[in-house]
JSON list of C-alpha atoms in Angstrom, two decimals:
[
{"chain": "A", "resi": 1, "resn": "UNK", "atom": "CA", "xyz": [-20.46, 233.39, 124.85]},
{"chain": "A", "resi": 2, "resn": "UNK", "atom": "CA", "xyz": [-17.83, 232.50, 122.26]},
{"chain": "A", "resi": 3, "resn": "UNK", "atom": "CA", "xyz": [-19.47, 233.24, 118.98]},
{"chain": "A", "resi": 4, "resn": "UNK", "atom": "CA", "xyz": [-17.58, 232.27, 115.89]},
{"chain": "A", "resi": 5, "resn": "UNK", "atom": "CA", "xyz": [-17.20, 235.57, 114.10]},
{"chain": "A", "resi": 6, "resn": "UNK", "atom": "CA", "xyz": [-14.75, 234.35, 111.47]},
{"chain": "A", "resi": 7, "resn": "UNK", "atom": "CA", "xyz": [-15.77, 235.07, 107.90]},
{"chain": "A", "resi": 8, "resn": "UNK", "atom": "CA", "xyz": [-17.35, 232.22, 105.94]},
{"chain": "A", "resi": 9, "resn": "UNK", "atom": "CA", "xyz": [-14.17, 231.83, 103.86]},
{"chain": "A", "resi": 10, "resn": "UNK", "atom": "CA", "xyz": [-12.11, 231.17, 107.00]},
{"chain": "A", "resi": 11, "resn": "UNK", "atom": "CA", "xyz": [-14.56, 228.62, 108.30]},
{"chain": "A", "resi": 12, "resn": "UNK", "atom": "CA", "xyz": [-14.57, 226.65, 105.02]},
{"chain": "A", "resi": 13, "resn": "UNK", "atom": "CA", "xyz": [-10.77, 226.37, 105.03]},
{"chain": "A", "resi": 14, "resn": "UNK", "atom": "CA", "xyz": [-10.85, 223.95, 108.02]},
{"chain": "A", "resi": 15, "resn": "UNK", "atom": "CA", "xyz": [-13.08, 220.92, 107.46]},
{"chain": "A", "resi": 16, "resn": "UNK", "atom": "CA", "xyz": [-14.94, 219.53, 110.41]},
{"chain": "A", "resi": 17, "resn": "UNK", "atom": "CA", "xyz": [-13.73, 216.44, 112.31]},
{"chain": "A", "resi": 18, "resn": "UNK", "atom": "CA", "xyz": [-16.61, 214.38, 110.94]},
{"chain": "A", "resi": 19, "resn": "UNK", "atom": "CA", "xyz": [-15.57, 215.24, 107.40]},
{"chain": "A", "resi": 20, "resn": "UNK", "atom": "CA", "xyz": [-12.00, 214.19, 108.15]},
{"chain": "A", "resi": 21, "resn": "UNK", "atom": "CA", "xyz": [-13.16, 210.84, 109.56]},
{"chain": "A", "resi": 22, "resn": "UNK", "atom": "CA", "xyz": [-15.39, 210.22, 106.57]},
{"chain": "A", "resi": 23, "resn": "UNK", "atom": "CA", "xyz": [-12.56, 210.90, 104.15]},
{"chain": "A", "resi": 24, "resn": "UNK", "atom": "CA", "xyz": [-10.22, 208.55, 106.01]},
{"chain": "A", "resi": 25, "resn": "UNK", "atom": "CA", "xyz": [-12.85, 205.80, 106.06]},
{"chain": "A", "resi": 26, "resn": "UNK", "atom": "CA", "xyz": [-13.41, 206.16, 102.34]},
{"chain": "A", "resi": 27, "resn": "UNK", "atom": "CA", "xyz": [-9.68, 205.94, 101.72]},
{"chain": "A", "resi": 28, "resn": "UNK", "atom": "CA", "xyz": [-9.41, 202.76, 103.85]},
{"chain": "A", "resi": 29, "resn": "UNK", "atom": "CA", "xyz": [-12.31, 201.17, 101.95]},
{"chain": "A", "resi": 30, "resn": "UNK", "atom": "CA", "xyz": [-10.60, 201.89, 98.64]},
{"chain": "A", "resi": 31, "resn": "UNK", "atom": "CA", "xyz": [-7.30, 200.46, 99.95]},
{"chain": "A", "resi": 32, "resn": "UNK", "atom": "CA", "xyz": [-9.10, 197.34, 101.23]},
{"chain": "A", "resi": 33, "resn": "UNK", "atom": "CA", "xyz": [-10.79, 196.73, 97.90]},
{"chain": "A", "resi": 34, "resn": "UNK", "atom": "CA", "xyz": [-7.47, 197.14, 96.10]},
{"chain": "A", "resi": 35, "resn": "UNK", "atom": "CA", "xyz": [-5.79, 194.66, 98.46]},
{"chain": "A", "resi": 36, "resn": "UNK", "atom": "CA", "xyz": [-8.56, 192.08, 97.95]},
{"chain": "A", "resi": 37, "resn": "UNK", "atom": "CA", "xyz": [-8.27, 192.46, 94.19]},
{"chain": "A", "resi": 38, "resn": "UNK", "atom": "CA", "xyz": [-4.51, 191.96, 94.42]},
{"chain": "A", "resi": 39, "resn": "UNK", "atom": "CA", "xyz": [-4.85, 188.80, 96.52]},
{"chain": "A", "resi": 40, "resn": "UNK", "atom": "CA", "xyz": [-7.47, 187.33, 94.14]},
{"chain": "A", "resi": 41, "resn": "UNK", "atom": "CA", "xyz": [-5.23, 188.07, 91.15]},
{"chain": "A", "resi": 42, "resn": "UNK", "atom": "CA", "xyz": [-2.24, 186.44, 92.84]},
{"chain": "A", "resi": 43, "resn": "UNK", "atom": "CA", "xyz": [-4.26, 183.32, 93.73]},
{"chain": "A", "resi": 44, "resn": "UNK", "atom": "CA", "xyz": [-5.51, 183.06, 90.17]},
{"chain": "A", "resi": 45, "resn": "UNK", "atom": "CA", "xyz": [-1.95, 183.32, 88.90]},
{"chain": "A", "resi": 46, "resn": "UNK", "atom": "CA", "xyz": [-0.75, 180.54, 91.23]},
{"chain": "A", "resi": 47, "resn": "UNK", "atom": "CA", "xyz": [-3.63, 178.28, 90.16]},
{"chain": "A", "resi": 48, "resn": "UNK", "atom": "CA", "xyz": [-2.93, 178.95, 86.50]},
{"chain": "A", "resi": 49, "resn": "UNK", "atom": "CA", "xyz": [0.78, 178.18, 86.96]},
{"chain": "A", "resi": 50, "resn": "UNK", "atom": "CA", "xyz": [0.05, 174.95, 88.85]},
{"chain": "A", "resi": 51, "resn": "UNK", "atom": "CA", "xyz": [-2.38, 173.84, 86.17]},
{"chain": "A", "resi": 52, "resn": "UNK", "atom": "CA", "xyz": [0.02, 174.59, 83.35]},
{"chain": "A", "resi": 53, "resn": "UNK", "atom": "CA", "xyz": [2.87, 172.85, 85.20]},
{"chain": "A", "resi": 54, "resn": "UNK", "atom": "CA", "xyz": [0.73, 169.76, 85.65]},
{"chain": "A", "resi": 55, "resn": "UNK", "atom": "CA", "xyz": [-0.04, 169.66, 81.94]},
{"chain": "A", "resi": 56, "resn": "UNK", "atom": "CA", "xyz": [3.57, 170.37, 81.01]},
{"chain": "A", "resi": 57, "resn": "UNK", "atom": "CA", "xyz": [5.05, 167.54, 83.09]},
{"chain": "A", "resi": 58, "resn": "UNK", "atom": "CA", "xyz": [5.38, 164.14, 81.40]},
{"chain": "A", "resi": 59, "resn": "UNK", "atom": "CA", "xyz": [3.15, 161.35, 82.73]},
{"chain": "A", "resi": 60, "resn": "UNK", "atom": "CA", "xyz": [4.77, 159.22, 85.45]},
{"chain": "A", "resi": 61, "resn": "UNK", "atom": "CA", "xyz": [6.19, 155.86, 84.57]},
{"chain": "A", "resi": 62, "resn": "UNK", "atom": "CA", "xyz": [4.05, 152.84, 85.33]},
{"chain": "A", "resi": 63, "resn": "UNK", "atom": "CA", "xyz": [6.07, 151.89, 88.41]},
{"chain": "A", "resi": 64, "resn": "UNK", "atom": "CA", "xyz": [6.11, 155.45, 89.75]},
{"chain": "A", "resi": 65, "resn": "UNK", "atom": "CA", "xyz": [2.35, 155.82, 89.29]},
{"chain": "A", "resi": 66, "resn": "UNK", "atom": "CA", "xyz": [1.58, 152.58, 91.14]},
{"chain": "A", "resi": 67, "resn": "UNK", "atom": "CA", "xyz": [3.97, 153.56, 93.93]},
{"chain": "A", "resi": 68, "resn": "UNK", "atom": "CA", "xyz": [2.26, 156.93, 94.31]},
{"chain": "A", "resi": 69, "resn": "UNK", "atom": "CA", "xyz": [-1.17, 155.32, 94.44]},
{"chain": "A", "resi": 70, "resn": "UNK", "atom": "CA", "xyz": [0.06, 152.83, 97.01]},
{"chain": "A", "resi": 71, "resn": "UNK", "atom": "CA", "xyz": [1.52, 155.59, 99.18]},
{"chain": "A", "resi": 72, "resn": "UNK", "atom": "CA", "xyz": [-1.75, 157.54, 99.08]},
{"chain": "A", "resi": 73, "resn": "UNK", "atom": "CA", "xyz": [-3.74, 154.46, 100.06]},
{"chain": "A", "resi": 74, "resn": "UNK", "atom": "CA", "xyz": [-1.36, 153.67, 102.91]},
{"chain": "A", "resi": 75, "resn": "UNK", "atom": "CA", "xyz": [-1.49, 157.26, 104.14]},
{"chain": "A", "resi": 76, "resn": "UNK", "atom": "CA", "xyz": [-5.27, 157.19, 104.21]},
{"chain": "A", "resi": 77, "resn": "UNK", "atom": "CA", "xyz": [-5.27, 153.89, 106.08]},
{"chain": "A", "resi": 78, "resn": "UNK", "atom": "CA", "xyz": [-2.79, 155.12, 108.67]},
{"chain": "A", "resi": 79, "resn": "UNK", "atom": "CA", "xyz": [-4.68, 158.37, 109.24]},
{"chain": "A", "resi": 80, "resn": "UNK", "atom": "CA", "xyz": [-7.90, 156.41, 109.69]},
{"chain": "A", "resi": 81, "resn": "UNK", "atom": "CA", "xyz": [-6.19, 154.49, 112.48]},
{"chain": "A", "resi": 82, "resn": "UNK", "atom": "CA", "xyz": [-5.41, 157.73, 114.27]},
{"chain": "A", "resi": 83, "resn": "UNK", "atom": "CA", "xyz": [-1.71, 158.03, 113.49]},
{"chain": "A", "resi": 84, "resn": "UNK", "atom": "CA", "xyz": [-0.40, 161.60, 113.69]},
{"chain": "A", "resi": 85, "resn": "UNK", "atom": "CA", "xyz": [-0.01, 163.17, 110.22]},
{"chain": "A", "resi": 86, "resn": "UNK", "atom": "CA", "xyz": [3.64, 164.08, 110.90]},
{"chain": "A", "resi": 87, "resn": "UNK", "atom": "CA", "xyz": [4.39, 160.47, 111.82]},
{"chain": "A", "resi": 88, "resn": "UNK", "atom": "CA", "xyz": [2.61, 159.16, 108.75]},
{"chain": "A", "resi": 89, "resn": "UNK", "atom": "CA", "xyz": [4.54, 161.56, 106.53]},
{"chain": "A", "resi": 90, "resn": "UNK", "atom": "CA", "xyz": [7.81, 160.21, 107.88]},
{"chain": "A", "resi": 91, "resn": "UNK", "atom": "CA", "xyz": [6.79, 156.62, 107.39]},
{"chain": "A", "resi": 92, "resn": "UNK", "atom": "CA", "xyz": [5.48, 157.21, 103.88]},
{"chain": "A", "resi": 93, "resn": "UNK", "atom": "CA", "xyz": [8.79, 158.48, 102.52]},
{"chain": "A", "resi": 94, "resn": "UNK", "atom": "CA", "xyz": [11.31, 156.42, 100.73]},
{"chain": "A", "resi": 95, "resn": "UNK", "atom": "CA", "xyz": [12.70, 153.57, 102.77]},
{"chain": "A", "resi": 96, "resn": "UNK", "atom": "CA", "xyz": [16.01, 154.08, 104.58]},
{"chain": "A", "resi": 97, "resn": "UNK", "atom": "CA", "xyz": [19.17, 153.32, 102.60]},
{"chain": "A", "resi": 98, "resn": "UNK", "atom": "CA", "xyz": [20.25, 150.71, 105.14]},
{"chain": "A", "resi": 99, "resn": "UNK", "atom": "CA", "xyz": [17.08, 148.71, 104.50]},
{"chain": "A", "resi": 100, "resn": "UNK", "atom": "CA", "xyz": [18.11, 148.19, 100.87]},
{"chain": "A", "resi": 101, "resn": "UNK", "atom": "CA", "xyz": [21.83, 147.85, 101.65]},
{"chain": "A", "resi": 102, "resn": "UNK", "atom": "CA", "xyz": [21.24, 144.95, 104.02]},
{"chain": "A", "resi": 103, "resn": "UNK", "atom": "CA", "xyz": [19.79, 142.76, 101.30]},
{"chain": "A", "resi": 104, "resn": "UNK", "atom": "CA", "xyz": [21.46, 144.15, 98.17]},
{"chain": "A", "resi": 105, "resn": "UNK", "atom": "CA", "xyz": [24.75, 142.75, 96.95]},
{"chain": "A", "resi": 106, "resn": "UNK", "atom": "CA", "xyz": [26.54, 139.66, 95.62]},
{"chain": "A", "resi": 107, "resn": "UNK", "atom": "CA", "xyz": [26.28, 136.29, 97.37]},
{"chain": "A", "resi": 108, "resn": "UNK", "atom": "CA", "xyz": [28.05, 132.94, 97.41]},
{"chain": "A", "resi": 109, "resn": "UNK", "atom": "CA", "xyz": [25.90, 129.84, 97.11]},
{"chain": "A", "resi": 110, "resn": "UNK", "atom": "CA", "xyz": [27.67, 126.75, 98.55]},
{"chain": "A", "resi": 111, "resn": "UNK", "atom": "CA", "xyz": [25.42, 124.42, 96.58]},
{"chain": "A", "resi": 112, "resn": "UNK", "atom": "CA", "xyz": [26.26, 126.12, 93.27]},
{"chain": "A", "resi": 113, "resn": "UNK", "atom": "CA", "xyz": [29.88, 127.24, 93.39]},
{"chain": "A", "resi": 114, "resn": "UNK", "atom": "CA", "xyz": [30.87, 129.82, 90.78]},
{"chain": "A", "resi": 115, "resn": "UNK", "atom": "CA", "xyz": [27.27, 130.65, 89.89]},
{"chain": "A", "resi": 116, "resn": "UNK", "atom": "CA", "xyz": [26.00, 134.20, 90.11]},
{"chain": "A", "resi": 117, "resn": "UNK", "atom": "CA", "xyz": [23.79, 135.09, 93.05]},
{"chain": "A", "resi": 118, "resn": "UNK", "atom": "CA", "xyz": [22.81, 138.75, 93.20]},
{"chain": "A", "resi": 119, "resn": "UNK", "atom": "CA", "xyz": [20.12, 140.85, 94.93]},
{"chain": "A", "resi": 120, "resn": "UNK", "atom": "CA", "xyz": [19.37, 144.42, 93.88]},
{"chain": "A", "resi": 121, "resn": "UNK", "atom": "CA", "xyz": [16.68, 146.88, 94.98]},
{"chain": "A", "resi": 122, "resn": "UNK", "atom": "CA", "xyz": [14.75, 148.21, 91.99]},
{"chain": "A", "resi": 123, "resn": "UNK", "atom": "CA", "xyz": [11.69, 150.35, 92.70]},
{"chain": "A", "resi": 124, "resn": "UNK", "atom": "CA", "xyz": [9.40, 148.59, 95.14]},
{"chain": "A", "resi": 125, "resn": "UNK", "atom": "CA", "xyz": [10.90, 145.11, 94.72]},
{"chain": "A", "resi": 126, "resn": "UNK", "atom": "CA", "xyz": [14.19, 143.25, 95.08]},
{"chain": "A", "resi": 127, "resn": "UNK", "atom": "CA", "xyz": [15.45, 141.72, 91.84]},
{"chain": "A", "resi": 128, "resn": "UNK", "atom": "CA", "xyz": [17.17, 138.39, 92.49]},
{"chain": "A", "resi": 129, "resn": "UNK", "atom": "CA", "xyz": [19.27, 137.29, 89.53]},
{"chain": "A", "resi": 130, "resn": "UNK", "atom": "CA", "xyz": [21.57, 134.36, 89.05]},
{"chain": "A", "resi": 131, "resn": "UNK", "atom": "CA", "xyz": [22.94, 131.71, 86.76]},
{"chain": "A", "resi": 132, "resn": "UNK", "atom": "CA", "xyz": [22.99, 127.93, 86.74]},
{"chain": "A", "resi": 133, "resn": "UNK", "atom": "CA", "xyz": [24.79, 125.34, 84.68]},
{"chain": "A", "resi": 134, "resn": "UNK", "atom": "CA", "xyz": [23.00, 124.55, 81.46]},
{"chain": "A", "resi": 135, "resn": "UNK", "atom": "CA", "xyz": [23.98, 120.94, 82.01]},
{"chain": "A", "resi": 136, "resn": "UNK", "atom": "CA", "xyz": [21.33, 119.95, 84.52]},
{"chain": "A", "resi": 137, "resn": "UNK", "atom": "CA", "xyz": [23.52, 117.12, 85.81]},
{"chain": "A", "resi": 138, "resn": "UNK", "atom": "CA", "xyz": [26.01, 119.68, 87.14]},
{"chain": "A", "resi": 139, "resn": "UNK", "atom": "CA", "xyz": [25.29, 122.11, 89.95]},
{"chain": "A", "resi": 140, "resn": "UNK", "atom": "CA", "xyz": [28.38, 124.31, 89.83]},
{"chain": "A", "resi": 141, "resn": "UNK", "atom": "CA", "xyz": [29.41, 126.94, 87.29]},
{"chain": "A", "resi": 142, "resn": "UNK", "atom": "CA", "xyz": [33.11, 126.39, 86.49]},
{"chain": "A", "resi": 143, "resn": "UNK", "atom": "CA", "xyz": [35.07, 128.38, 83.96]},
{"chain": "A", "resi": 144, "resn": "UNK", "atom": "CA", "xyz": [33.98, 127.60, 80.42]},
{"chain": "A", "resi": 145, "resn": "UNK", "atom": "CA", "xyz": [30.62, 126.16, 81.44]},
{"chain": "A", "resi": 146, "resn": "UNK", "atom": "CA", "xyz": [27.55, 127.11, 79.47]},
{"chain": "A", "resi": 147, "resn": "UNK", "atom": "CA", "xyz": [25.16, 128.96, 81.76]},
{"chain": "A", "resi": 148, "resn": "UNK", "atom": "CA", "xyz": [21.53, 129.97, 81.81]},
{"chain": "A", "resi": 149, "resn": "UNK", "atom": "CA", "xyz": [20.14, 132.91, 83.78]},
{"chain": "A", "resi": 150, "resn": "UNK", "atom": "CA", "xyz": [17.20, 133.07, 86.16]},
{"chain": "A", "resi": 151, "resn": "UNK", "atom": "CA", "xyz": [15.24, 135.95, 87.62]},
{"chain": "A", "resi": 152, "resn": "UNK", "atom": "CA", "xyz": [13.18, 136.12, 90.82]},
{"chain": "A", "resi": 153, "resn": "UNK", "atom": "CA", "xyz": [11.36, 138.89, 92.67]},
{"chain": "A", "resi": 154, "resn": "UNK", "atom": "CA", "xyz": [11.40, 139.51, 96.40]},
{"chain": "A", "resi": 155, "resn": "UNK", "atom": "CA", "xyz": [9.39, 141.89, 98.59]},
{"chain": "A", "resi": 156, "resn": "UNK", "atom": "CA", "xyz": [9.42, 142.86, 102.25]},
{"chain": "A", "resi": 157, "resn": "UNK", "atom": "CA", "xyz": [6.26, 142.24, 104.30]},
{"chain": "A", "resi": 158, "resn": "UNK", "atom": "CA", "xyz": [3.86, 144.93, 105.53]},
{"chain": "A", "resi": 159, "resn": "UNK", "atom": "CA", "xyz": [3.48, 145.99, 109.14]},
{"chain": "A", "resi": 160, "resn": "UNK", "atom": "CA", "xyz": [0.26, 146.54, 111.09]},
{"chain": "A", "resi": 161, "resn": "UNK", "atom": "CA", "xyz": [-0.34, 149.92, 109.44]},
{"chain": "A", "resi": 162, "resn": "UNK", "atom": "CA", "xyz": [-0.08, 148.45, 105.96]},
{"chain": "A", "resi": 163, "resn": "UNK", "atom": "CA", "xyz": [3.33, 150.06, 105.36]},
{"chain": "A", "resi": 164, "resn": "UNK", "atom": "CA", "xyz": [6.44, 148.22, 104.17]},
{"chain": "A", "resi": 165, "resn": "UNK", "atom": "CA", "xyz": [8.35, 146.90, 107.17]},
{"chain": "A", "resi": 166, "resn": "UNK", "atom": "CA", "xyz": [11.84, 148.07, 106.25]},
{"chain": "A", "resi": 167, "resn": "UNK", "atom": "CA", "xyz": [13.31, 146.57, 109.43]},
{"chain": "A", "resi": 168, "resn": "UNK", "atom": "CA", "xyz": [12.03, 143.07, 108.68]},
{"chain": "A", "resi": 169, "resn": "UNK", "atom": "CA", "xyz": [14.47, 140.16, 108.47]},
{"chain": "A", "resi": 170, "resn": "UNK", "atom": "CA", "xyz": [12.06, 138.27, 106.21]},
{"chain": "A", "resi": 171, "resn": "UNK", "atom": "CA", "xyz": [11.79, 138.55, 102.45]},
{"chain": "A", "resi": 172, "resn": "UNK", "atom": "CA", "xyz": [8.94, 136.96, 100.50]},
{"chain": "A", "resi": 173, "resn": "UNK", "atom": "CA", "xyz": [10.28, 135.53, 97.23]},
{"chain": "A", "resi": 174, "resn": "UNK", "atom": "CA", "xyz": [8.32, 134.40, 94.19]},
{"chain": "A", "resi": 175, "resn": "UNK", "atom": "CA", "xyz": [9.86, 131.16, 92.91]},
{"chain": "A", "resi": 176, "resn": "UNK", "atom": "CA", "xyz": [7.10, 130.44, 90.38]},
{"chain": "A", "resi": 177, "resn": "UNK", "atom": "CA", "xyz": [9.47, 131.05, 87.44]},
{"chain": "A", "resi": 178, "resn": "UNK", "atom": "CA", "xyz": [11.52, 128.07, 88.69]},
{"chain": "A", "resi": 179, "resn": "UNK", "atom": "CA", "xyz": [8.48, 125.92, 89.44]},
{"chain": "A", "resi": 180, "resn": "UNK", "atom": "CA", "xyz": [8.40, 126.79, 93.15]},
{"chain": "A", "resi": 181, "resn": "UNK", "atom": "CA", "xyz": [5.99, 128.64, 95.46]},
{"chain": "A", "resi": 182, "resn": "UNK", "atom": "CA", "xyz": [5.04, 132.28, 94.99]},
{"chain": "A", "resi": 183, "resn": "UNK", "atom": "CA", "xyz": [5.48, 133.21, 98.65]},
{"chain": "A", "resi": 184, "resn": "UNK", "atom": "CA", "xyz": [8.58, 131.45, 99.95]},
{"chain": "A", "resi": 185, "resn": "UNK", "atom": "CA", "xyz": [9.98, 133.19, 103.03]},
{"chain": "A", "resi": 186, "resn": "UNK", "atom": "CA", "xyz": [13.74, 133.73, 103.18]},
{"chain": "A", "resi": 187, "resn": "UNK", "atom": "CA", "xyz": [15.43, 134.97, 106.36]},
{"chain": "A", "resi": 188, "resn": "UNK", "atom": "CA", "xyz": [18.30, 137.40, 106.89]},
{"chain": "A", "resi": 189, "resn": "UNK", "atom": "CA", "xyz": [20.57, 135.98, 109.61]},
{"chain": "A", "resi": 190, "resn": "UNK", "atom": "CA", "xyz": [23.18, 138.71, 109.87]},
{"chain": "A", "resi": 191, "resn": "UNK", "atom": "CA", "xyz": [25.54, 137.89, 107.00]},
{"chain": "A", "resi": 192, "resn": "UNK", "atom": "CA", "xyz": [23.40, 136.10, 104.47]},
{"chain": "A", "resi": 193, "resn": "UNK", "atom": "CA", "xyz": [20.02, 134.80, 103.34]},
{"chain": "A", "resi": 194, "resn": "UNK", "atom": "CA", "xyz": [18.66, 131.47, 104.59]},
{"chain": "A", "resi": 195, "resn": "UNK", "atom": "CA", "xyz": [16.08, 129.77, 102.38]},
{"chain": "A", "resi": 196, "resn": "UNK", "atom": "CA", "xyz": [13.27, 127.39, 103.43]},
{"chain": "A", "resi": 197, "resn": "UNK", "atom": "CA", "xyz": [15.29, 124.36, 102.32]},
{"chain": "A", "resi": 198, "resn": "UNK", "atom": "CA", "xyz": [18.10, 125.35, 104.71]},
{"chain": "A", "resi": 199, "resn": "UNK", "atom": "CA", "xyz": [20.50, 126.55, 102.03]},
{"chain": "A", "resi": 200, "resn": "UNK", "atom": "CA", "xyz": [22.26, 129.82, 102.82]},
{"chain": "A", "resi": 201, "resn": "UNK", "atom": "CA", "xyz": [23.63, 132.45, 100.49]},
{"chain": "A", "resi": 202, "resn": "UNK", "atom": "CA", "xyz": [26.49, 134.24, 102.25]},
{"chain": "A", "resi": 203, "resn": "UNK", "atom": "CA", "xyz": [26.94, 137.87, 101.31]},
{"chain": "A", "resi": 204, "resn": "UNK", "atom": "CA", "xyz": [30.29, 138.71, 99.77]},
{"chain": "A", "resi": 205, "resn": "UNK", "atom": "CA", "xyz": [31.83, 141.76, 101.42]},
{"chain": "A", "resi": 206, "resn": "UNK", "atom": "CA", "xyz": [33.11, 144.70, 99.41]},
{"chain": "A", "resi": 207, "resn": "UNK", "atom": "CA", "xyz": [31.71, 143.30, 96.17]},
{"chain": "A", "resi": 208, "resn": "UNK", "atom": "CA", "xyz": [29.80, 145.47, 93.76]},
{"chain": "A", "resi": 209, "resn": "UNK", "atom": "CA", "xyz": [27.35, 144.15, 91.22]},
{"chain": "A", "resi": 210, "resn": "UNK", "atom": "CA", "xyz": [29.94, 144.06, 88.46]},
{"chain": "A", "resi": 211, "resn": "UNK", "atom": "CA", "xyz": [27.34, 143.46, 85.78]},
{"chain": "A", "resi": 212, "resn": "UNK", "atom": "CA", "xyz": [25.11, 140.45, 85.45]},
{"chain": "A", "resi": 213, "resn": "UNK", "atom": "CA", "xyz": [27.85, 137.84, 85.04]},
{"chain": "A", "resi": 214, "resn": "UNK", "atom": "CA", "xyz": [30.43, 136.65, 87.57]},
{"chain": "A", "resi": 215, "resn": "UNK", "atom": "CA", "xyz": [34.06, 136.62, 86.46]},
{"chain": "A", "resi": 216, "resn": "UNK", "atom": "CA", "xyz": [34.10, 132.84, 86.07]},
{"chain": "A", "resi": 217, "resn": "UNK", "atom": "CA", "xyz": [31.03, 132.70, 83.85]},
{"chain": "A", "resi": 218, "resn": "UNK", "atom": "CA", "xyz": [32.20, 133.47, 80.35]},
{"chain": "A", "resi": 219, "resn": "UNK", "atom": "CA", "xyz": [29.56, 131.59, 78.40]},
{"chain": "A", "resi": 220, "resn": "UNK", "atom": "CA", "xyz": [25.86, 132.26, 78.65]},
{"chain": "A", "resi": 221, "resn": "UNK", "atom": "CA", "xyz": [23.61, 130.60, 76.10]}
]
């Protein structure tokens, strides 16, 4: 009953709904392809930058590389035991400052008065340095005495997850350079270090490292 009597020119000026939908779909497809191409290009750029940055960075020092490998191994072990990744990430970070501060510092040795006794955290170990009288018949280090240095290494034990137990009051010390055992266990007792023979180094408060030599040791041969 309602015959379209418009001239052909009028009818062609208004495209059908299906034509409109087809045009919109085609436009969306073109936009989608452009977006995908943009994402792929961005990802390629990120990968290229990461690769170039890796080549541009200098190789890690020997100690840093071994520490990184150790951390990766410990992370894998902890995850295998079912520890939450967020927990493992927290444990795998650098040890708390207080863990190093407890052990690090200058000490007084009652059996070797005036001799240097020093503990310092360096990388993954504690460097234990000191001096003794070059005259083996004398134990102390008075002013003017000729001294000789010694160097020991200490480490903290591992916990059940294979991570360094930063809260431990035990330090394993290698005395092999002085003819002793490689795994002597020294104990922190609150204000000093107690050794297996019963001798105790008492920590000196408010004392920095002040170099390798104590004030009284002015001759080191």
